[in-house]
PDB file of C-alpha atoms in Angstrom:
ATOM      1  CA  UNK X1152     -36.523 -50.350   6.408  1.00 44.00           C
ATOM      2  CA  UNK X1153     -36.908 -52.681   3.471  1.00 45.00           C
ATOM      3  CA  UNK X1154     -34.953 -50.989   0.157  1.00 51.00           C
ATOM      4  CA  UNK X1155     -37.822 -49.694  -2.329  1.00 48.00           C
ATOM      5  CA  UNK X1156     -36.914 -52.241  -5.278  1.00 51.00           C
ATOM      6  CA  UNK X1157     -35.446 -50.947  -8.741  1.00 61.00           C
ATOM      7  CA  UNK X1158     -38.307 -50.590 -11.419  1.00 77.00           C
ATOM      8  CA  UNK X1159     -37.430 -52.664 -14.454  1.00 84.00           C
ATOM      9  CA  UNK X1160     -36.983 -51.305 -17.851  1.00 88.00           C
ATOM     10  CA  UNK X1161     -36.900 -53.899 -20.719  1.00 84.00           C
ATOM     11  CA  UNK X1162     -36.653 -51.706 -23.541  1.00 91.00           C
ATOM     12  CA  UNK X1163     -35.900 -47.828 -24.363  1.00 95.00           C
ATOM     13  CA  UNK X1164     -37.701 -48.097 -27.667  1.00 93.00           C
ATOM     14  CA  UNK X1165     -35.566 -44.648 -28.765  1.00 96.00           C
ATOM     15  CA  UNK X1166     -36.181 -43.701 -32.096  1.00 96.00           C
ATOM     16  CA  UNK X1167     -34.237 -41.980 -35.155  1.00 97.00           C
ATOM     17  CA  UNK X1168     -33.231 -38.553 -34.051  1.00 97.00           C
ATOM     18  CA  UNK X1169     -33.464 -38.856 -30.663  1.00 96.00           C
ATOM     19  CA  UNK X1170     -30.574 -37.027 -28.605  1.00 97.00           C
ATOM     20  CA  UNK X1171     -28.638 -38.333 -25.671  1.00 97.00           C
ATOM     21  CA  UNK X1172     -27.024 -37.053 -23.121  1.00 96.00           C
ATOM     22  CA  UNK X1173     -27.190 -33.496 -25.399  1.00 95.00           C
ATOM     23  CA  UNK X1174     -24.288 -34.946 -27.798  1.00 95.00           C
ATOM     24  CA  UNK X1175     -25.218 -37.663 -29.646  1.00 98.00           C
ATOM     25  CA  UNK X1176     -28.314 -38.702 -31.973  1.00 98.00           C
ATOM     26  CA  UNK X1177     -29.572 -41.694 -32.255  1.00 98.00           C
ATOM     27  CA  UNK X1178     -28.772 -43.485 -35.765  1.00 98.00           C
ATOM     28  CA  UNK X1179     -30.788 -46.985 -35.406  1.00 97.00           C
ATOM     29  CA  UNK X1180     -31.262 -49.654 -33.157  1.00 96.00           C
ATOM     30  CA  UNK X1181     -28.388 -52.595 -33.422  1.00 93.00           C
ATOM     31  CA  UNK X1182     -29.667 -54.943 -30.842  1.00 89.00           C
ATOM     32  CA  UNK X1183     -30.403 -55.832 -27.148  1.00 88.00           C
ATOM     33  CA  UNK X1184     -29.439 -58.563 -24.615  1.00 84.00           C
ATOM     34  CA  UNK X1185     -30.942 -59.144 -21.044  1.00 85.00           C
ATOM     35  CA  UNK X1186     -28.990 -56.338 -19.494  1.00 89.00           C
ATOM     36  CA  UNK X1187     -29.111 -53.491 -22.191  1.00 92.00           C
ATOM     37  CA  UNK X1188     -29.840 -52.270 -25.679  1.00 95.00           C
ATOM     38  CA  UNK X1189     -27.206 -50.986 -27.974  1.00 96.00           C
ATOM     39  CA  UNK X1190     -27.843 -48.050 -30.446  1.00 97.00           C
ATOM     40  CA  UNK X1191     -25.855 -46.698 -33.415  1.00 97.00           C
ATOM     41  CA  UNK X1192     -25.211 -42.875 -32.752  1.00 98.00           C
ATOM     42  CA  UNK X1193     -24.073 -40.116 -33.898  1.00 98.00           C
ATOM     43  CA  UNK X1194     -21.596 -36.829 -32.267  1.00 96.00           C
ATOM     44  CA  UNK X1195     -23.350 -33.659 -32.820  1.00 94.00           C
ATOM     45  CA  UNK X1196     -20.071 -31.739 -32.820  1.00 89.00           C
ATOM     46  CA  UNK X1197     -17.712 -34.368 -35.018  1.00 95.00           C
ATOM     47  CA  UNK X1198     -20.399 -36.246 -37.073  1.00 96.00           C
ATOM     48  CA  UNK X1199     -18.501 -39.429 -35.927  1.00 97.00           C
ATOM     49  CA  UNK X1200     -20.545 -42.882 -35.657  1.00 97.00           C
ATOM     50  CA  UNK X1201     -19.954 -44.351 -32.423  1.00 97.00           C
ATOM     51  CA  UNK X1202     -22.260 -47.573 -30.777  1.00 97.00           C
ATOM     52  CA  UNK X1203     -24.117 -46.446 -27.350  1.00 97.00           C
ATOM     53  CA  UNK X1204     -24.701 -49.323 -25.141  1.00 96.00           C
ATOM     54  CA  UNK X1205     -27.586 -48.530 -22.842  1.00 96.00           C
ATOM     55  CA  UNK X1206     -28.186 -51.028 -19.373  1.00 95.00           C
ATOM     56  CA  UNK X1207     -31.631 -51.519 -17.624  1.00 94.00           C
ATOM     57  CA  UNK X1208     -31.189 -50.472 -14.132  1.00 93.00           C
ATOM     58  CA  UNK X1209     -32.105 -53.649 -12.241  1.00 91.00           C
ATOM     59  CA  UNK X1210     -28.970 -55.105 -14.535  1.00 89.00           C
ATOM     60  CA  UNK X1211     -26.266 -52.053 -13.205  1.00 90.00           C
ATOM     61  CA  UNK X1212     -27.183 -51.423  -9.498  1.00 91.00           C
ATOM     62  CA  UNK X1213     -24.900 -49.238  -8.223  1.00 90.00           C
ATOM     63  CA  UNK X1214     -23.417 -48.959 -11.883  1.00 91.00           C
ATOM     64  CA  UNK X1215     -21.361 -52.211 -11.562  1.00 92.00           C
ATOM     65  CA  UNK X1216     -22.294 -54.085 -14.686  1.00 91.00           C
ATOM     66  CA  UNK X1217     -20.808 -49.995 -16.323  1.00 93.00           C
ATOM     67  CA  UNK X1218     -17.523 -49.742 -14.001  1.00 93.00           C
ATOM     68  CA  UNK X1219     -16.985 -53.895 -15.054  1.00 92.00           C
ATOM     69  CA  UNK X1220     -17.293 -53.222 -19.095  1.00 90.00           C
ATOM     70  CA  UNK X1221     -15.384 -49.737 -18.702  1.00 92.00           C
ATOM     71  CA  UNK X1222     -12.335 -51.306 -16.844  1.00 92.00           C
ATOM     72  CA  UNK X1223     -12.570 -54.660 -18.349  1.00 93.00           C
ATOM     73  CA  UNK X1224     -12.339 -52.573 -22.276  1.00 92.00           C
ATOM     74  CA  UNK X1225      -9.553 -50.210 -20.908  1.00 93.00           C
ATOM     75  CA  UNK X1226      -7.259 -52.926 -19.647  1.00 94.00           C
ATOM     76  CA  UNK X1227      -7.880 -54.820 -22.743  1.00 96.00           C
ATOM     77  CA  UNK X1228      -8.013 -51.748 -24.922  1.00 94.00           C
ATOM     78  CA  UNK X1229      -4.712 -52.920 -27.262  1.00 96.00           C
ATOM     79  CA  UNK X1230      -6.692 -56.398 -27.973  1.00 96.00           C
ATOM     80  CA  UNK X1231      -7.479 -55.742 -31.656  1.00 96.00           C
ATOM     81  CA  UNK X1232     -10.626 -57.689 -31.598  1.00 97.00           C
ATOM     82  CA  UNK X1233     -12.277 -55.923 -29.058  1.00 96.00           C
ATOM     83  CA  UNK X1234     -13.835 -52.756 -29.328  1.00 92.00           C
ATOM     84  CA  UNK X1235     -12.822 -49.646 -27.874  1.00 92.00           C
ATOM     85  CA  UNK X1236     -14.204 -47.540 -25.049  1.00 93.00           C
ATOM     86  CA  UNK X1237     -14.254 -43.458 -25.368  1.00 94.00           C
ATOM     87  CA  UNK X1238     -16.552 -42.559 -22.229  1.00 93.00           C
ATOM     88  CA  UNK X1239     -19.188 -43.410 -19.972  1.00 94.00           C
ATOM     89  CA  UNK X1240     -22.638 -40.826 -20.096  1.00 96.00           C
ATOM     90  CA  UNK X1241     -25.952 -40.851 -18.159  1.00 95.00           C
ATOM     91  CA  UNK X1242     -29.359 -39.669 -19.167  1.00 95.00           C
ATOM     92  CA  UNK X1243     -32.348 -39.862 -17.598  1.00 94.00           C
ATOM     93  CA  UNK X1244     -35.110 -42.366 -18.620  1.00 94.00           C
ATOM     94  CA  UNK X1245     -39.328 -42.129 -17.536  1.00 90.00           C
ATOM     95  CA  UNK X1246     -37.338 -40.869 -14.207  1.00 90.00           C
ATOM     96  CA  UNK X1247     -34.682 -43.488 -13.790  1.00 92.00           C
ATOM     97  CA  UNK X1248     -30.992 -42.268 -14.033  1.00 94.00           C
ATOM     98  CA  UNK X1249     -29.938 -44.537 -16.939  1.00 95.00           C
ATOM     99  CA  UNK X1250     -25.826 -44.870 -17.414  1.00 95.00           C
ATOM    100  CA  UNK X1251     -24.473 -45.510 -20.999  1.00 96.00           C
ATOM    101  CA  UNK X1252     -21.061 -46.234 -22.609  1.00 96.00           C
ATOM    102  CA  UNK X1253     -19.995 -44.660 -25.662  1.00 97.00           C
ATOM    103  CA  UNK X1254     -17.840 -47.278 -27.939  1.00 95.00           C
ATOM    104  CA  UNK X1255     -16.031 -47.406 -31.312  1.00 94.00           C
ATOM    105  CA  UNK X1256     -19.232 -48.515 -33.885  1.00 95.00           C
ATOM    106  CA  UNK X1257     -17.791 -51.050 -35.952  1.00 91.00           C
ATOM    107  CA  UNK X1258     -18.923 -52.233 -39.402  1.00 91.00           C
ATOM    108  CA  UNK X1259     -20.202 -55.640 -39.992  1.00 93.00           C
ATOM    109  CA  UNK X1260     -22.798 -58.416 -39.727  1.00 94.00           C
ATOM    110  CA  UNK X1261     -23.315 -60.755 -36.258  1.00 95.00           C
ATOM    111  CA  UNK X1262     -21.969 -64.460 -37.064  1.00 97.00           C
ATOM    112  CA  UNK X1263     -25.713 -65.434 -36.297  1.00 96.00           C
ATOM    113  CA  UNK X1264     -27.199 -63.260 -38.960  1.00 96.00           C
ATOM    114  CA  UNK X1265     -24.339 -63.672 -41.429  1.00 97.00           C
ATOM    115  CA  UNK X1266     -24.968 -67.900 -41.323  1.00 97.00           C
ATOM    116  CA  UNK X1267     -27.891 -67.011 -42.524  1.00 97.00           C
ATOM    117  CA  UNK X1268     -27.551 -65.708 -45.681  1.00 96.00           C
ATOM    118  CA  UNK X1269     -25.042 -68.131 -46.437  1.00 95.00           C
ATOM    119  CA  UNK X1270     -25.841 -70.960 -48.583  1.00 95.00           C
ATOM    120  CA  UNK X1271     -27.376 -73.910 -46.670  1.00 95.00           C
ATOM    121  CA  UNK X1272     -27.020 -71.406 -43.743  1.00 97.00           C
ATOM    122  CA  UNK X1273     -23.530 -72.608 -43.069  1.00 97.00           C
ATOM    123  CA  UNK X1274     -19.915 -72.076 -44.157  1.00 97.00           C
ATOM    124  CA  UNK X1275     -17.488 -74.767 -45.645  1.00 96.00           C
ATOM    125  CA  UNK X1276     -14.701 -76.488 -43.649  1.00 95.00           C
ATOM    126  CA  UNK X1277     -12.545 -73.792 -45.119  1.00 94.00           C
ATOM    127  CA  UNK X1278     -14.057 -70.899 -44.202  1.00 96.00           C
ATOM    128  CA  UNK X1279     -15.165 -72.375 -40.685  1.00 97.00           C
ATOM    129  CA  UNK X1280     -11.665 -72.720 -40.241  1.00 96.00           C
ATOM    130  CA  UNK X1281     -10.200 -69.560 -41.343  1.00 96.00           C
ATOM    131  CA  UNK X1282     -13.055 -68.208 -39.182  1.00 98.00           C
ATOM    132  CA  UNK X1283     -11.822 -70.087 -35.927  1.00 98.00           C
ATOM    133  CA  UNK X1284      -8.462 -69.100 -36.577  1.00 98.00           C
ATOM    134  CA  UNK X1285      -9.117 -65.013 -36.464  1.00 98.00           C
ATOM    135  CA  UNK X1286     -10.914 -65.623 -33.809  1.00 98.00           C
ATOM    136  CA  UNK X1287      -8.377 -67.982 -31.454  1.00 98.00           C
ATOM    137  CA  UNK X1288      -5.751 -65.438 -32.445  1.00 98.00           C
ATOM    138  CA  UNK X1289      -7.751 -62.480 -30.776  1.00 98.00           C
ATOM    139  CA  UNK X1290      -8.934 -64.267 -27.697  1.00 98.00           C
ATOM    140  CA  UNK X1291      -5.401 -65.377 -27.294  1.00 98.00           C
ATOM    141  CA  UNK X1292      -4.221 -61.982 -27.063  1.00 98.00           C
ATOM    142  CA  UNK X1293      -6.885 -61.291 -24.240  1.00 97.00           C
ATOM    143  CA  UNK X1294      -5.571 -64.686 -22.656  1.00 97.00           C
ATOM    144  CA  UNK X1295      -2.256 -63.404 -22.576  1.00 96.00           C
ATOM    145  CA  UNK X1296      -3.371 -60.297 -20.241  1.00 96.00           C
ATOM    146  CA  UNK X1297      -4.700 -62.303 -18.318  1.00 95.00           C
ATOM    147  CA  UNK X1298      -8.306 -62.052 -18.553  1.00 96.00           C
ATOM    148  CA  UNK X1299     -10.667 -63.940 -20.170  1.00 95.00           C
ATOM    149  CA  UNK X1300     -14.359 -62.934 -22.679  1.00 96.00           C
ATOM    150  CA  UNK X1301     -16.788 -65.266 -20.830  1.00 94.00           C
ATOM    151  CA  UNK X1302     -19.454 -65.059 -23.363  1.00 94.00           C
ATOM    152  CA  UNK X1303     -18.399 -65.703 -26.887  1.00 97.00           C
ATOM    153  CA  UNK X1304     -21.183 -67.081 -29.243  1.00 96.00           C
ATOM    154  CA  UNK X1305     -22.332 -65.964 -32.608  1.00 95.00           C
ATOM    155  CA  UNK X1306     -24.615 -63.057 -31.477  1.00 93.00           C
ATOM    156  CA  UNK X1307     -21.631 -61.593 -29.757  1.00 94.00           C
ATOM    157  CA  UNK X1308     -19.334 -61.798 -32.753  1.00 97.00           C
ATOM    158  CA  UNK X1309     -19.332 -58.856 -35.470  1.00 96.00           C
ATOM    159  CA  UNK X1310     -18.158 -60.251 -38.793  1.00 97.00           C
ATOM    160  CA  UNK X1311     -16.966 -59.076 -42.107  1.00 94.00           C
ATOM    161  CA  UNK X1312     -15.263 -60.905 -45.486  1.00 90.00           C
ATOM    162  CA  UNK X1313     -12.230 -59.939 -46.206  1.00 86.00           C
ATOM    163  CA  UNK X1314     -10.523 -61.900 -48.819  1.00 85.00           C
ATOM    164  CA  UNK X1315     -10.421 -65.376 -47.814  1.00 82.00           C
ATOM    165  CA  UNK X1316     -10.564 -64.392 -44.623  1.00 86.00           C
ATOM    166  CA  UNK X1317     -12.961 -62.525 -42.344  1.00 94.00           C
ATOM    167  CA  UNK X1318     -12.159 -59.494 -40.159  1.00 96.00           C
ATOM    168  CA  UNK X1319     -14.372 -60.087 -36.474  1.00 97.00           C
ATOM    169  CA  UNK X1320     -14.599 -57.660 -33.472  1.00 97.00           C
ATOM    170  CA  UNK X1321     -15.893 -59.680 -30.295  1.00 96.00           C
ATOM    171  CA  UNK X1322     -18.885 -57.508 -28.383  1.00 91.00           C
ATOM    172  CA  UNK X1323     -20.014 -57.480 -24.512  1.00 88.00           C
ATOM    173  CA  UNK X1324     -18.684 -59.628 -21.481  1.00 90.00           C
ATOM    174  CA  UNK X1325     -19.783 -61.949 -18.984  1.00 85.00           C
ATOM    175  CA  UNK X1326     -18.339 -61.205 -15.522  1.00 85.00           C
ATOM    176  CA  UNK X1327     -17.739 -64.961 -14.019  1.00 86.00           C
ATOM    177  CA  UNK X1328     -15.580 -63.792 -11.206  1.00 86.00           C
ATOM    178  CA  UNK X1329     -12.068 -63.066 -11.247  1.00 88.00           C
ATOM    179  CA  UNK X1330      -9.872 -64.874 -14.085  1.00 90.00           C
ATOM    180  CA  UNK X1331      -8.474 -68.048 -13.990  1.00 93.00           C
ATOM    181  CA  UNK X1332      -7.784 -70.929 -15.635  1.00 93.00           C
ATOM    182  CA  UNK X1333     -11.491 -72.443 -15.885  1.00 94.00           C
ATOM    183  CA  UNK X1334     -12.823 -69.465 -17.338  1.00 95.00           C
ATOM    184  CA  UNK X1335     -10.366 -69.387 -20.217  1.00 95.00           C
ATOM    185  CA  UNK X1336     -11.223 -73.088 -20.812  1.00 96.00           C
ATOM    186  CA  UNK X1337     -14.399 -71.819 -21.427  1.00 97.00           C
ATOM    187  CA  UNK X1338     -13.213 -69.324 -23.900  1.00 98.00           C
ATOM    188  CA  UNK X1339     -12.286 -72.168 -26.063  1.00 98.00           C
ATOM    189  CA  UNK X1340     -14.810 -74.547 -25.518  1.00 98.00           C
ATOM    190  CA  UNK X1341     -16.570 -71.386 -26.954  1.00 98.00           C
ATOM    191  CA  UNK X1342     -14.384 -70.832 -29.835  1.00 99.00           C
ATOM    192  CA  UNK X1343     -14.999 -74.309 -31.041  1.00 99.00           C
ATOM    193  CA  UNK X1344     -18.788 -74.331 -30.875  1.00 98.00           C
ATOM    194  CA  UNK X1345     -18.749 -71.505 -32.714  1.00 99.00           C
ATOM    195  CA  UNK X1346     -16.668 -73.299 -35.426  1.00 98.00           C
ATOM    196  CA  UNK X1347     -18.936 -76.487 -34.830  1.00 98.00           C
ATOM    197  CA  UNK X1348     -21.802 -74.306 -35.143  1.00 98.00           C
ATOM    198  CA  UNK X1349     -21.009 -72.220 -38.347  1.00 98.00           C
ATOM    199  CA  UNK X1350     -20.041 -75.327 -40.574  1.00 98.00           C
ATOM    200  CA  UNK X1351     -23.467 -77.006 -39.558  1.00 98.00           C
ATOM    201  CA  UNK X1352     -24.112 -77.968 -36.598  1.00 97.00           C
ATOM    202  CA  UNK X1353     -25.362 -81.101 -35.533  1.00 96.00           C
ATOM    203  CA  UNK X1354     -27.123 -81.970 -38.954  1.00 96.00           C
ATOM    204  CA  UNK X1355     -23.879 -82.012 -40.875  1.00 97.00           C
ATOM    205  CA  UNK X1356     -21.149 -82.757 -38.023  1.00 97.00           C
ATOM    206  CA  UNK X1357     -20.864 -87.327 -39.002  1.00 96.00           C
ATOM    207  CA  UNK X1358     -20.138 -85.995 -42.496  1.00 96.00           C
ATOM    208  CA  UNK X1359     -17.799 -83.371 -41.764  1.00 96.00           C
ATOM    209  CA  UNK X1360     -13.787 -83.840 -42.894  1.00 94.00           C
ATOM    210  CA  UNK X1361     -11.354 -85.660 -40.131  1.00 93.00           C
ATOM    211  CA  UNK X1362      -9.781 -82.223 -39.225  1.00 93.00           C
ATOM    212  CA  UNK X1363     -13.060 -80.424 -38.064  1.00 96.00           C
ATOM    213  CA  UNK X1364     -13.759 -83.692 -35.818  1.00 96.00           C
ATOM    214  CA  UNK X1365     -10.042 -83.422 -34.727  1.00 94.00           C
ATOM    215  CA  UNK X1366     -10.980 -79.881 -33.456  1.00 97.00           C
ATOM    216  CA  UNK X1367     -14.928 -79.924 -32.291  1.00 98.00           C
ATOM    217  CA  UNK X1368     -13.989 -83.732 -30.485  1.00 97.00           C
ATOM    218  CA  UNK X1369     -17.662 -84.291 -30.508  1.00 97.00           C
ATOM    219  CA  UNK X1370     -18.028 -80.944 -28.326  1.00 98.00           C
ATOM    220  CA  UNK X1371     -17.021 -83.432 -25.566  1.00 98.00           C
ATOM    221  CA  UNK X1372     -15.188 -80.824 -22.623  1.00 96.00           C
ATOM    222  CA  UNK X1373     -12.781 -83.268 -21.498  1.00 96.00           C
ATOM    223  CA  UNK X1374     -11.532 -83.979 -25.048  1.00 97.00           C
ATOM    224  CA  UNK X1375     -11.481 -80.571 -25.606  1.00 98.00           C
ATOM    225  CA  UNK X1376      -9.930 -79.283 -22.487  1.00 96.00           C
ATOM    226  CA  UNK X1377      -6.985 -81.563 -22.986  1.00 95.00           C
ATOM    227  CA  UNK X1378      -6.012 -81.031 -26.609  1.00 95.00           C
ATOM    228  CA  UNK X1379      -6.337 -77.444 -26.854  1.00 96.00           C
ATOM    229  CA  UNK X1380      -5.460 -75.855 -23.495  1.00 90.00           C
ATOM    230  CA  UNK X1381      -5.249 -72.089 -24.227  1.00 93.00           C
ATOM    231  CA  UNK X1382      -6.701 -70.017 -27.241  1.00 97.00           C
ATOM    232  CA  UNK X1383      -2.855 -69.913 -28.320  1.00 97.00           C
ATOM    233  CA  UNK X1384      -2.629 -73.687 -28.355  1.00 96.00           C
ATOM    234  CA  UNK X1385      -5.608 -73.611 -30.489  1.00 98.00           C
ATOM    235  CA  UNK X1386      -4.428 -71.212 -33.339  1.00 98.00           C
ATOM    236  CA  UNK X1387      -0.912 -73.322 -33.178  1.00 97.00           C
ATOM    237  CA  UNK X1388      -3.327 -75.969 -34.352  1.00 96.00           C
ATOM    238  CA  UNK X1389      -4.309 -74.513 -37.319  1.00 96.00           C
ATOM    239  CA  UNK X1390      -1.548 -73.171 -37.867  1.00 96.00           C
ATOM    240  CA  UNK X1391       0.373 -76.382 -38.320  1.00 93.00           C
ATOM    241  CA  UNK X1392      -2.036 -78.280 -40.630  1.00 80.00           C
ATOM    242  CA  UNK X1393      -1.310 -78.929 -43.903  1.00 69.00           C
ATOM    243  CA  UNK X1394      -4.159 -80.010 -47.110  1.00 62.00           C
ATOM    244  CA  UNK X1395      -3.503 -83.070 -48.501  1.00 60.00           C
ATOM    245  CA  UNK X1396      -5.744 -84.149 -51.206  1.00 43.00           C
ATOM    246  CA  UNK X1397      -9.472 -83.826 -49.774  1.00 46.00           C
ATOM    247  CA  UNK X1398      -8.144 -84.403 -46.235  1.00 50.00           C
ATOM    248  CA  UNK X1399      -6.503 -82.164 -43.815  1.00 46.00           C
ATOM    249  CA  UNK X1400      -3.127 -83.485 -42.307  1.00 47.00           C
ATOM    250  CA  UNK X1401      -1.556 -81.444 -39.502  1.00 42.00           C
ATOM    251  CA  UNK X1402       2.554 -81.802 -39.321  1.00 45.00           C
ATOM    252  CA  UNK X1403       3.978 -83.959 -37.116  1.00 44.00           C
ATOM    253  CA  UNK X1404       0.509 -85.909 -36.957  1.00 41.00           C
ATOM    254  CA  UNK X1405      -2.709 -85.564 -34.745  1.00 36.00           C
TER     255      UNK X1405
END
């Protein structure tokens, strides 16, 4: 007997007020991806803001896309840059059991908004590098445990000032199979688009300094895979350059 396919929900549309799961009311609406909507909520009992990330059922058959982000967050759940997981809740939506987690709601802007209202859109070479370097510090911590993000770009980083400096929490996963060596690759590849983004792009990159180009290598993969190996190797990087004049220098040479 052929299986009665999963109807699709592509939006819960929940408004203001509205209570889940009989302990928490909805705040506002943060934002959605292809696999579920996240909402800013509220405990009845505690008054405590937490986020509430809901999934579309054709995206979490058999609740696998839930158990992945649970598990994944627990394991990881003493990498500062991550959020952290309380509990997992289910409602019930125009019929359709509907799972949610429950998650720390952290202050801040996404990187994609935040470019935004930046003037010309972008950061400097500074601050795109400052940036980068909060960032490869954090991944490398999830590196270390083994594990990997799989999906960092600047809708799925959550970004504050702080000083001359920024304070970022990395959001969602992708699940790319078990972790090896590619996928953390890919982690970094990430990490410097999202520098190469943030400074510019493509419109600025021929007049950016010699260190930026020493780190985005013309977003080439091969370059890139061979001079920064690991998220650690990267943050070393930065680590070890030094200003000279209008030019970066990095000890010891390139």
């Amino acid at each position: 007997m052929a299986k009665t396919p999963t109807k699709r929900v592509t939006g819960f549309e929940l408004e203001p007020g509205s209570l889940l799961a009989g302990k928490y009311e909805v705040v506002t609406f943060l934002g959605s991806g292809w696999e579920s909507e996240v909402y800013r909520v509220r405990e009845r009992g505690t008054r405590v803001e937490r986020a509430a990330k809901l999934f579309f059922p054709q995206h979490n058959k058999g609740n696998r896309a839930v158990k992945f982000y649970a598990r994944k967050l627990h394991k990881l759940r003493h990498c500062p840059i991550l959020i952290q997981y309380h509990s997992q809740e289910r409602i019930h939506f125009e019929g359709l059991p509907i799972t949610f987690l429950v998650s720390d709601y952290i202050e801040g802007t996404r990187l994609s908004s935040f470019l935004r209202e930046q003037r010309g859109k972008r950061l400097t070479p500074f601050e795109g590098l400052h940036l980068l370097h909060v960032l490869a510090a954090g991944v490398e911590i999830i590196h270390r445990a083994r594990e990997y993000h799989g999906d960092i770009h600047d809708d799925n980083v959550i970004v504050s000032r702080r000083g001359i400096t920024f304070d970022v929490k990395l959001v969602d996963f992708y699940d790319w199979g078990a972790p090896n060596a590619e996928n953390m690759r890919e982690d970094v590849y990430d990490l410097i688009r999202i520098l190469y983004d943030a400074v510019g792009g493509r419109a600025h990159y021929a007049n950016q300094p010699k260190v930026i180009k020493s780190i985005c290598c013309g977003l080439k993969r091969s370059l890139i895979a061979r001079k920064f190996k690991t998220a650690g190797h990267l943050r070393h990087y930065l680590e070890t350059m030094s200003w000279n004049g209008t030019h970066y220098r990095r000890k010891g040479g390139w």
